[in-house]
Coordinates of C-alpha atoms and ligand atoms in Angstrom, one line a residue:
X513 CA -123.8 -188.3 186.2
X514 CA -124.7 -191.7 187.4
X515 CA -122.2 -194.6 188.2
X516 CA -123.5 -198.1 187.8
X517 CA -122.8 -200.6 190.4
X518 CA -120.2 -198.7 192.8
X519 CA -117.9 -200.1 195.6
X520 CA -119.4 -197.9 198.7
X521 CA -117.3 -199.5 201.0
X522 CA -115.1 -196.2 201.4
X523 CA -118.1 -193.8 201.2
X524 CA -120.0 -194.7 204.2
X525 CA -118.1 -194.6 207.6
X526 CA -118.3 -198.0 209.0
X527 CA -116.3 -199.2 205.9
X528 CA -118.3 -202.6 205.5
X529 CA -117.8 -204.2 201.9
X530 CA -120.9 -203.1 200.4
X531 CA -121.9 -202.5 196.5
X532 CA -124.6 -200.0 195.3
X533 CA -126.7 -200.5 192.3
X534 CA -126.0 -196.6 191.4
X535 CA -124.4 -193.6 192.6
X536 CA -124.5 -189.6 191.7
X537 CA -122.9 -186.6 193.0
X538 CA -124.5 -183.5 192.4
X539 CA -123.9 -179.7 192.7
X540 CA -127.0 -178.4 192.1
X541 CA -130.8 -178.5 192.9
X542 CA -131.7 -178.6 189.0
X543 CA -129.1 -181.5 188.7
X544 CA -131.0 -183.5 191.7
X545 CA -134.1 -182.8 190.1
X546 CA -133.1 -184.8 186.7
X547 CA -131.8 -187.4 189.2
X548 CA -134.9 -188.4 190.7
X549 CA -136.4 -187.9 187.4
X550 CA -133.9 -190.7 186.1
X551 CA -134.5 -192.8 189.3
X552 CA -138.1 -193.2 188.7
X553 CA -138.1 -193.6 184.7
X554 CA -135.5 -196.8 185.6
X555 CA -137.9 -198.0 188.5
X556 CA -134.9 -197.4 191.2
X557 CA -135.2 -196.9 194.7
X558 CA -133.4 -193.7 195.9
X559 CA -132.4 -192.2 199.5
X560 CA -129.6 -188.9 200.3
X561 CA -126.0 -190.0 201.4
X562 CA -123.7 -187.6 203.1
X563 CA -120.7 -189.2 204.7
X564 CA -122.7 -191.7 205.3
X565 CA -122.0 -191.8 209.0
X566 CA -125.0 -192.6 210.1
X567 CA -125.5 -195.8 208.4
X568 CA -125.0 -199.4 208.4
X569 CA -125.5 -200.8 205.0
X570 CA -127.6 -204.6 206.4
X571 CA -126.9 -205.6 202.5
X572 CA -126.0 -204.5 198.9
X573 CA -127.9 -201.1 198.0
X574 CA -130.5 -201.9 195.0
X575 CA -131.2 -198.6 193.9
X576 CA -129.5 -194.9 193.8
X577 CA -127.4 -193.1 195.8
X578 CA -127.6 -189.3 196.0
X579 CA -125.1 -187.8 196.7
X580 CA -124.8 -183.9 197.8
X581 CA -122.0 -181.9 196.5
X582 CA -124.0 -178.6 197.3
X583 CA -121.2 -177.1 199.1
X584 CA -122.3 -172.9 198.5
X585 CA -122.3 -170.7 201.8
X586 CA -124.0 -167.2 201.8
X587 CA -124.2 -164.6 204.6
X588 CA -127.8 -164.1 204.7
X589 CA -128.1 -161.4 206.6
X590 CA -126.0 -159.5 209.6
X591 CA -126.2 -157.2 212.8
X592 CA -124.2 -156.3 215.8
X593 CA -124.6 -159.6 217.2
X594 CA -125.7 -162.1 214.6
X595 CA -124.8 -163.6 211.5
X596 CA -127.3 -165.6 209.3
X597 CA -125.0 -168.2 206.9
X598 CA -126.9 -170.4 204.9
X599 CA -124.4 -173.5 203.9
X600 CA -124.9 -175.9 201.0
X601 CA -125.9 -179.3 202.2
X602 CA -122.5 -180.8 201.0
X603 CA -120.4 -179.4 202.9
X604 CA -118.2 -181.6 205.1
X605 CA -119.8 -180.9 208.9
X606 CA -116.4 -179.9 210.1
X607 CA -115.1 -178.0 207.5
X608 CA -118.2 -175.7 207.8
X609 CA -117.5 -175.4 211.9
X610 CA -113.7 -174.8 211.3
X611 CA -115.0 -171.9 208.4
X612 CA -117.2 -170.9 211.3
X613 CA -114.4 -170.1 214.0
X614 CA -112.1 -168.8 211.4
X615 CA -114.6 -166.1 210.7
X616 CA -115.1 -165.1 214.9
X617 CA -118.6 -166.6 214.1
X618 CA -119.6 -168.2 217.1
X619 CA -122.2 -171.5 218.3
X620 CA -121.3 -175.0 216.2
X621 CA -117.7 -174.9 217.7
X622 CA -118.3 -177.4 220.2
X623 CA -119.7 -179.6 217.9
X624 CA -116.5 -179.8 216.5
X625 CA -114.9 -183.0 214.8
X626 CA -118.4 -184.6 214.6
X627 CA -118.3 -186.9 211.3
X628 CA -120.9 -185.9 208.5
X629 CA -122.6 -183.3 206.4
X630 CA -124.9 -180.5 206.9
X631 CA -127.5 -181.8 205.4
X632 CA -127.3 -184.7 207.8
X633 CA -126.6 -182.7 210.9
X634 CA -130.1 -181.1 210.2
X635 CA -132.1 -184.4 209.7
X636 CA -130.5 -185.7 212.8
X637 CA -129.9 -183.0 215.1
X638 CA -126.6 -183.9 216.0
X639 CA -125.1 -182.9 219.5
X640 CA -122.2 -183.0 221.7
X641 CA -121.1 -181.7 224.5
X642 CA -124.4 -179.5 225.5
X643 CA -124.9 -178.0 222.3
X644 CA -126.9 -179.5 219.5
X645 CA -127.5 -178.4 215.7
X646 CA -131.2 -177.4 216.1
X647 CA -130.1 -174.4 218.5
X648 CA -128.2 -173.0 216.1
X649 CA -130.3 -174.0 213.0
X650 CA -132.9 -170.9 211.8
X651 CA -134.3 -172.6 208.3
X652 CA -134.0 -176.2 206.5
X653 CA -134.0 -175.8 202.8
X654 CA -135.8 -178.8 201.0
X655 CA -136.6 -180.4 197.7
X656 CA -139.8 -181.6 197.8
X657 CA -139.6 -185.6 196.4
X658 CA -142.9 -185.9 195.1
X659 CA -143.8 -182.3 193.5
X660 CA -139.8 -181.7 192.8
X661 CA -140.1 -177.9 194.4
X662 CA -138.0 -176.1 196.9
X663 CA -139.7 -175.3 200.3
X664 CA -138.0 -173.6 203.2
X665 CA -139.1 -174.7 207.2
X666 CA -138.3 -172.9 209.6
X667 CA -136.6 -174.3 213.1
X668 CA -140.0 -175.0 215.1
X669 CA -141.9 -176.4 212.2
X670 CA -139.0 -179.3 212.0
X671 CA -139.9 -180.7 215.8
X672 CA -136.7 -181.2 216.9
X673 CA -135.5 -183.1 219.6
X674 CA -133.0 -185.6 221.3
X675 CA -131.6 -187.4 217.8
X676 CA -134.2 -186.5 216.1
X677 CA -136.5 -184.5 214.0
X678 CA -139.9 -184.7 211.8
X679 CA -137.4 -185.7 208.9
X680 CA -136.6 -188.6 210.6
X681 CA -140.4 -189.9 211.4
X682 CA -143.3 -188.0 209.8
X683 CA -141.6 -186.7 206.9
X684 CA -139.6 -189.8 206.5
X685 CA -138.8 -189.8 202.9
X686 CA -140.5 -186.9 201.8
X687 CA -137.8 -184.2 201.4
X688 CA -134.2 -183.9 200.6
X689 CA -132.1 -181.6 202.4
X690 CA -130.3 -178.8 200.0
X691 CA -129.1 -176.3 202.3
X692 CA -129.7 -175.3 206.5
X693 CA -129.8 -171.5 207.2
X694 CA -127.8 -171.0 210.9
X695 CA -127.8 -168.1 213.4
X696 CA -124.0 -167.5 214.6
X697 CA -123.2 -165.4 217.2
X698 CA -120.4 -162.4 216.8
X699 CA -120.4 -162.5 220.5
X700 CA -120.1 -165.6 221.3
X701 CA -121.3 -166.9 224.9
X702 CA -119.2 -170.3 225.6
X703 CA -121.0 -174.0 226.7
X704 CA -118.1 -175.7 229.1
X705 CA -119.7 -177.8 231.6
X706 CA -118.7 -180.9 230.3
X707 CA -115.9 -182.7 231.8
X708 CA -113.4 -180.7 232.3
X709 CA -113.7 -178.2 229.3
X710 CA -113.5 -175.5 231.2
X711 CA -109.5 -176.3 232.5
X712 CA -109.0 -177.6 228.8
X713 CA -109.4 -174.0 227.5
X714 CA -108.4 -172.0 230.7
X715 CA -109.7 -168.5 231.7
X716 CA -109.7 -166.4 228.2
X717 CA -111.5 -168.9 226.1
X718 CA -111.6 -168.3 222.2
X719 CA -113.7 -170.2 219.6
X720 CA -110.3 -172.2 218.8
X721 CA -109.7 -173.2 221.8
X722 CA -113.0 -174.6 222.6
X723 CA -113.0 -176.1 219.2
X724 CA -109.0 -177.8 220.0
X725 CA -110.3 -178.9 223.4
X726 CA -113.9 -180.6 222.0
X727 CA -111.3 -182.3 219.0
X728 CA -108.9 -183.7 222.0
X729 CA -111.8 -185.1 223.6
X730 CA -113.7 -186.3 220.9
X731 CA -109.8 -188.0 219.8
X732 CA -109.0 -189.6 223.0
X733 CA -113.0 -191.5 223.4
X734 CA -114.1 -192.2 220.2
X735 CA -112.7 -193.8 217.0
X736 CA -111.0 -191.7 214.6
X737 CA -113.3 -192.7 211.3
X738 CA -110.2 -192.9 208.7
X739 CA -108.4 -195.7 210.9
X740 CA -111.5 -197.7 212.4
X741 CA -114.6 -198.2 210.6
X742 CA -117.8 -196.7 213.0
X743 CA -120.8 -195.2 212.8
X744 CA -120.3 -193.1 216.1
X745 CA -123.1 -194.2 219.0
X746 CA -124.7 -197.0 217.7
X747 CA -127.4 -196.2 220.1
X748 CA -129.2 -193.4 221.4
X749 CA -129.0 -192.9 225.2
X750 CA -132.5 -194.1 226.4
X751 CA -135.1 -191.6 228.4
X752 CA -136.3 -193.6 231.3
X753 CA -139.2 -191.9 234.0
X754 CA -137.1 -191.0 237.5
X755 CA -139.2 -193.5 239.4
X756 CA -137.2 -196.2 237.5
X757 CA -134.2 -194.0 237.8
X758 CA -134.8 -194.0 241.5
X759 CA -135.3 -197.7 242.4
X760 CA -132.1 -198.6 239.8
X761 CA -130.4 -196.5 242.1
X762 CA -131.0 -198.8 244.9
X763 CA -128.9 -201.6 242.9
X764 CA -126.3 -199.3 240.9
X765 CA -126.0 -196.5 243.0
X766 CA -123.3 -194.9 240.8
X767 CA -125.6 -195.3 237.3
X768 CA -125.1 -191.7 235.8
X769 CA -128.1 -189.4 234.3
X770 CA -128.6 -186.3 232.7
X771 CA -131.6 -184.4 232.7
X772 CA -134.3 -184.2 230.9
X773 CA -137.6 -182.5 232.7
X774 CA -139.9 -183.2 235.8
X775 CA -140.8 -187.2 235.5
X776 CA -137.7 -188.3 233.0
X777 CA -134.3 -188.7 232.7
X778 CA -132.4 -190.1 230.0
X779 CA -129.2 -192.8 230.8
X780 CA -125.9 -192.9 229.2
X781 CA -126.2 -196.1 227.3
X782 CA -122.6 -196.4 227.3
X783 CA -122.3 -196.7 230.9
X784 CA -125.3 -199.7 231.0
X785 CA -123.3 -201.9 228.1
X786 CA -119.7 -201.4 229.8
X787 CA -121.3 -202.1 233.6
X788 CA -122.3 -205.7 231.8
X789 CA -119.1 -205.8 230.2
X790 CA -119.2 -205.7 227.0
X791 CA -115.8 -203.7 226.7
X792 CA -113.5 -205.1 223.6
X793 CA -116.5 -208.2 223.1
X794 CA -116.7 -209.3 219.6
X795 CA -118.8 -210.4 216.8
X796 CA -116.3 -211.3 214.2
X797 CA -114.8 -208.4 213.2
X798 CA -117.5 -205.9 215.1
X799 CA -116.0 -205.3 218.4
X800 CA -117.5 -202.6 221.5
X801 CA -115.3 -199.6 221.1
X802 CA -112.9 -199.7 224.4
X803 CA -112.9 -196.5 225.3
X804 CA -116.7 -195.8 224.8
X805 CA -119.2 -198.8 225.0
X806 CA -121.4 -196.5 222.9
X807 CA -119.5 -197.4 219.9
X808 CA -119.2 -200.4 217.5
X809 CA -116.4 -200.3 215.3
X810 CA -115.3 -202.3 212.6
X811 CA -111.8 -203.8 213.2
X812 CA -111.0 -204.7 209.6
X813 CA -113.4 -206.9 208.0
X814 CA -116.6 -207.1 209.9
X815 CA -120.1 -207.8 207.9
X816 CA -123.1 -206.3 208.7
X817 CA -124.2 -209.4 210.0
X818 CA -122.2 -209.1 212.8
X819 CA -122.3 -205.5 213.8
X820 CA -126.1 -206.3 213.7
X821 CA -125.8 -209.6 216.1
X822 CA -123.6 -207.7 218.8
X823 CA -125.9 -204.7 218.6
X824 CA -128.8 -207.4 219.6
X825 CA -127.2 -209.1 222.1
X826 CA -126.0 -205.9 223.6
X827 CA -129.5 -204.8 223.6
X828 CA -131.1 -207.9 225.3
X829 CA -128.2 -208.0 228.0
X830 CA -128.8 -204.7 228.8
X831 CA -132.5 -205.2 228.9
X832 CA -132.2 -208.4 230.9
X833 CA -130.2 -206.3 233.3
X834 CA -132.0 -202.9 234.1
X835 CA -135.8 -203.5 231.7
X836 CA -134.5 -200.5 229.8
X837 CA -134.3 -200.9 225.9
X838 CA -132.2 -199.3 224.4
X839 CA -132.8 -198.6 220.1
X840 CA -130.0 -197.9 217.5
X841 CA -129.2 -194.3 216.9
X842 CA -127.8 -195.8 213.3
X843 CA -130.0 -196.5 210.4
X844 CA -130.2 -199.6 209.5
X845 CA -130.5 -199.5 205.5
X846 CA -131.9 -203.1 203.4
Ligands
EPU172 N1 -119.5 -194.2 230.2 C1 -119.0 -195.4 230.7 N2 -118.5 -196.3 229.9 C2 -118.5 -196.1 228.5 C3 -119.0 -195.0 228.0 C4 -119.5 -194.0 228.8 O1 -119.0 -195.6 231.9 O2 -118.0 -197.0 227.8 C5 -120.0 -193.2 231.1 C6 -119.1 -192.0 231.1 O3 -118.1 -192.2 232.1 C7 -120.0 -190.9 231.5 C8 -121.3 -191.2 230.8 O4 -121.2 -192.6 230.6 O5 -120.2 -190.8 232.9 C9 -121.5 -190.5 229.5 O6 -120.5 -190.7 228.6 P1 -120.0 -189.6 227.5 O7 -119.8 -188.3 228.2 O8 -119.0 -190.2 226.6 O9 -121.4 -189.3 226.7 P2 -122.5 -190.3 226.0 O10 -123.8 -190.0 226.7 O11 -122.0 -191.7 226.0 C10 -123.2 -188.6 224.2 C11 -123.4 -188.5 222.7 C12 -122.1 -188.4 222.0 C13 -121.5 -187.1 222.5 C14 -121.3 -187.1 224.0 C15 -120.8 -185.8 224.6 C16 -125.4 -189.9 222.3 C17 -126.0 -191.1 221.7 N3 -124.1 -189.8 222.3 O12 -122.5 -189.8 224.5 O13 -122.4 -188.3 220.6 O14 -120.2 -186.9 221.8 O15 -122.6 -187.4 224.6 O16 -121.8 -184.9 224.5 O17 -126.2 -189.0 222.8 C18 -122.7 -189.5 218.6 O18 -123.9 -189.2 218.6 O19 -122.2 -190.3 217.7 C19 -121.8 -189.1 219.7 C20 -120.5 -189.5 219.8

């Protein structure tokens, strides 16, 4: 099951050059049992891969790659209104959404087009376009790394928030994500206040249409991952207290915000790196996405090295500019 010494430039979504030291899909909880078991008899680091678009690979991978292929999906349970589908934590993210509105089910579709794997989405709560995966998500089905046995949590007990979760702090490390359980609504009640969603998909929206119009967005700001290498928003947008908000008002009267409760508010990051314009700069081959400042792609042949400079200097012009610091939302792996 395991290949030695694997070309991962292809398998992760910024498409750097990058080798790993071993690689192994598997279908099965009993087969990523064994693999773990292999890992630790030949003294090899391990970590989960989806699509791996999340990640920027800082240098050749020493150890294992594990790689879900867990792609079952089950209706747990049903009534008038819900449906309870657990999903394998293989599947392609999108795949599962467009299986989703095919079947009238009703809540991921305007997370739509977002690159990655279920397993991922639940580690790092993706989101887009006011809907994010932990309001949908009922369970997260685990292996436990150290004793090797399955454990379910449920929604509350995984702390999610903006870009994150316990998986991704606490628990760092400590689990591997085998399947999410979601709660999907047979009558669904649509999210359209971004942009101009709501003219995109006119007065009788269906679950398609919100889905077409969140893809023709998503297409016309951000990268398409199989022709530019990416890793989506290299950072998160930053949470900042509204007395700072306030007296950054006074010198960029226009900076935009969205809200988050009484004393913060959080920044669009993207807006603070294209004000200092950063549009189009480059690091050798890393270059500030055009059409969303958010973004670093790769234009052909960039090495981490440079993504990693021009995410630094980013961050100290922006924090020369308005004291905010702003941290990658990608995961830096050694
Ligand atoms: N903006 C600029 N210049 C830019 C980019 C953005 O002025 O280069 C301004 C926009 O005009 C807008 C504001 O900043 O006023 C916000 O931009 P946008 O609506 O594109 O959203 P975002 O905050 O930059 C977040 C998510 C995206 C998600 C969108 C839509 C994060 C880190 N990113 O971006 O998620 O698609 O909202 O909900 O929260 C991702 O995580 O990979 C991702 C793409």
């Amino acid at each position: 099951m395991i290949q030695e010494n694997v070309d991962i430039t292809h398998r992760h979504t910024f498409a750097i050059a990058t080798q790993a030291r071993a690689w192994a899909d598997y279908t099965t909880i009993d087969e990523l049992r064994q693999l773990i078991a292999t890992a630790r008899e030949r003294n090899l680091d391990f970590m989960p891969i989806g699509e791996g678009s999340n990640l920027l690979f800082v240098k050749n991978y020493s150890g294992l790659l594990l790689h879900s292929c867990i792609r079952t999906i089950e209706t747990i349970r049903e009534d008038d209104e819900w449906v309870w589908v657990k999903a394998g934590s293989g599947w392609i993210w999108d795949d599962f959404v467009a299986h989703c509105v095919q079947q009238g089910w009703g809540g991921v579709e305007n997370l739509s087009y977002i690159p990655g794997t279920v397993g991922a989405s639940a580690v790092q709560n993706v989101g887009a376009y006011g809907v994010e995966a932990c309001d949908v998500i009922e369970q997260v089905s685990v292996l436990d790394i150290e004793t090797l046995q399955e454990h379910t949590f449920t929604v509350e007990e995984c702390l999610y928030g903006y870009r994150s979760s316990l998986f991704k702090t606490e628990w760092r490390g400590m689990f591997i994500v085998t399947a999410v359980t979601y709660r999907l609504s047979k009558k669904p009640q649509f999210k359209l206040a971004y942009g101009n969603m709501k003219a995109m998909v006119g007065e009788k929206p269906t679950l398609q249409s919100v889905r077409d119009a969140v893809i023709a967005i998503r297409r016309s700001k951000l990268p398409e991952p199989s022709v530019c290498g990416s890793a989506g928003s290299f950072f998160v947008n930053p949470v900042i207290s509204r007395e700072q908000y306030a007296s950054l008002l006074e010198t960029f009267p226009d900076m935009p915000c969205y809200e988050v409760d009484e004393e913060r508010v959080k920044v669009p990051a993207g807006w603070l790196i294209d004000r200092q314009g950063w549009k189009g700069k480059c690091v050798g081959d890393a270059m500030v996405y055009p059409q969303q400042c958010l973004v670093i792609v790769n234009k052909g042949n960039a090495r981490a090295g440079h993504v990693v400079q021009l995410a630094q200097d980013i961050a100290f012009s922006v924090f020369m500019a308005y004291n905010i610091l702003i941290t990658p939302e990608v995961n830096y792996v050694y």
